[in-house]
PDB file of C-alpha atoms in Angstrom:
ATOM      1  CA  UNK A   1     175.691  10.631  26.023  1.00  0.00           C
ATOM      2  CA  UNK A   2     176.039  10.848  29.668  1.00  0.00           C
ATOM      3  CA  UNK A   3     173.543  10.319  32.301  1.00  0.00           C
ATOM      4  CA  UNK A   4     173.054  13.952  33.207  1.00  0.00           C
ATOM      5  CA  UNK A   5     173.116  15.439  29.350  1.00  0.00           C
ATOM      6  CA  UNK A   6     169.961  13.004  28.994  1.00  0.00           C
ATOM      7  CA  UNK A   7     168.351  13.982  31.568  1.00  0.00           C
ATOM      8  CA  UNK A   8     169.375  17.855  31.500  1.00  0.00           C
ATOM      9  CA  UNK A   9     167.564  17.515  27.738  1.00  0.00           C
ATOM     10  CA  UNK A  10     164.713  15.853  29.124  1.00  0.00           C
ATOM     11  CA  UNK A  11     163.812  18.178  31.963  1.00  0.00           C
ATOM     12  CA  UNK A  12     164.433  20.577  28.522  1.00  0.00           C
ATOM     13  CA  UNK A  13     161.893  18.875  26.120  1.00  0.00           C
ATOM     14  CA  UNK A  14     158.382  18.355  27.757  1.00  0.00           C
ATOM     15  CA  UNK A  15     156.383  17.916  25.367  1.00  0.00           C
ATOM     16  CA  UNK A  16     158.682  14.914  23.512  1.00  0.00           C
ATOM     17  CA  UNK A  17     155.967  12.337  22.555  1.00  0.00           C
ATOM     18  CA  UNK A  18     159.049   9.571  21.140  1.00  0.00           C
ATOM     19  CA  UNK A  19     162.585   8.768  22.685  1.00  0.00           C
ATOM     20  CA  UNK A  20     164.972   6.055  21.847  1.00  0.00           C
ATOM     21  CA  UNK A  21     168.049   5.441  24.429  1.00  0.00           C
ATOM     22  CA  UNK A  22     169.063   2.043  23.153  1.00  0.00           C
ATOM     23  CA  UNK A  23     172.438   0.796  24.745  1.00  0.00           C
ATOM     24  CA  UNK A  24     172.915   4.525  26.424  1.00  0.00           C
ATOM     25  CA  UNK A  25     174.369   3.875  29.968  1.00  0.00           C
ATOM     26  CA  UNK A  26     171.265   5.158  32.070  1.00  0.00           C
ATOM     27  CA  UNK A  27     170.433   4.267  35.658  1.00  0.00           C
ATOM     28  CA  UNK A  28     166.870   4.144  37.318  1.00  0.00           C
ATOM     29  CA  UNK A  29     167.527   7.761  38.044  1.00  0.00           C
ATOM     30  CA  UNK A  30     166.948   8.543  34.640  1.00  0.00           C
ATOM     31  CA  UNK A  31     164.091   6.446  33.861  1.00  0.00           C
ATOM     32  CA  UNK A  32     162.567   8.699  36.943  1.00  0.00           C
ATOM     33  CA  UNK A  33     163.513  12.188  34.968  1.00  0.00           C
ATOM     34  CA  UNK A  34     161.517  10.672  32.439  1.00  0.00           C
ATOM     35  CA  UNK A  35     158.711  10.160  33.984  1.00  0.00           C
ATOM     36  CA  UNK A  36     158.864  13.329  36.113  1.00  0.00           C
ATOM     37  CA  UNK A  37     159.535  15.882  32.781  1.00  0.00           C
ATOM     38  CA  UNK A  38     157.764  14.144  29.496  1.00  0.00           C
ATOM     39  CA  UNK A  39     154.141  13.327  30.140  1.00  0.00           C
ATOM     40  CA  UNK A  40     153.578  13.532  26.499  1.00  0.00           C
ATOM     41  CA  UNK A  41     155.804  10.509  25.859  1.00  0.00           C
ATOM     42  CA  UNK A  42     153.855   8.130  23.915  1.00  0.00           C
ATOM     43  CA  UNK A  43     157.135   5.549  23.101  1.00  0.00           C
ATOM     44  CA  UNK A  44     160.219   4.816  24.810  1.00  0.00           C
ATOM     45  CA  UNK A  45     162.759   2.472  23.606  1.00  0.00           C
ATOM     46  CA  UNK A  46     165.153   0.914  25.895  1.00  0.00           C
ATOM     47  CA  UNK A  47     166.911  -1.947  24.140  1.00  0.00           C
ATOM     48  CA  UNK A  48     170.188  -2.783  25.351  1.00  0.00           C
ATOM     49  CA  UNK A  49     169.965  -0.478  28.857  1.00  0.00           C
ATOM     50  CA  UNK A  50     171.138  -3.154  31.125  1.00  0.00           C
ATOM     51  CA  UNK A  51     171.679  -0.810  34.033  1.00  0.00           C
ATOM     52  CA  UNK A  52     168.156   0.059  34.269  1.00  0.00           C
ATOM     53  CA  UNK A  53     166.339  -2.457  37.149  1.00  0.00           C
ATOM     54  CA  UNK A  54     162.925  -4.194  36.530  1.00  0.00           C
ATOM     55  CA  UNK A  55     161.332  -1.342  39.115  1.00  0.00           C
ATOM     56  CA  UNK A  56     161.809   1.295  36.654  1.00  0.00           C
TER      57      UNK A  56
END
């Protein structure tokens, strides 16, 4: 999945509580559409998202 489908369905779901994008090819800027769109989210699994920086 690309970048902006992610985040196009996250701005879409707000009330996910559980989302796994292990080894997708996300950025910080995603990680920030997350936090923006799903306060709900209870878990979030990143494994494998090496693009992602430690201030995310």
């Amino acid at each position: 999945f690309s970048e902006i489908s992610i985040c196009n369905v996250v701005r879409s779901c707000p009330r996910l509580q559980q989302l796994n994008l292990s080894y997708c090819r996300i950025t910080d800027k995603t990680i920030e559409e997350i936090a923006r769109s799903c306060l709900n989210l209870k878990y979030l699994k990143l494994k494998g998202c090496y693009k992602i920086s430690k201030e995310a």
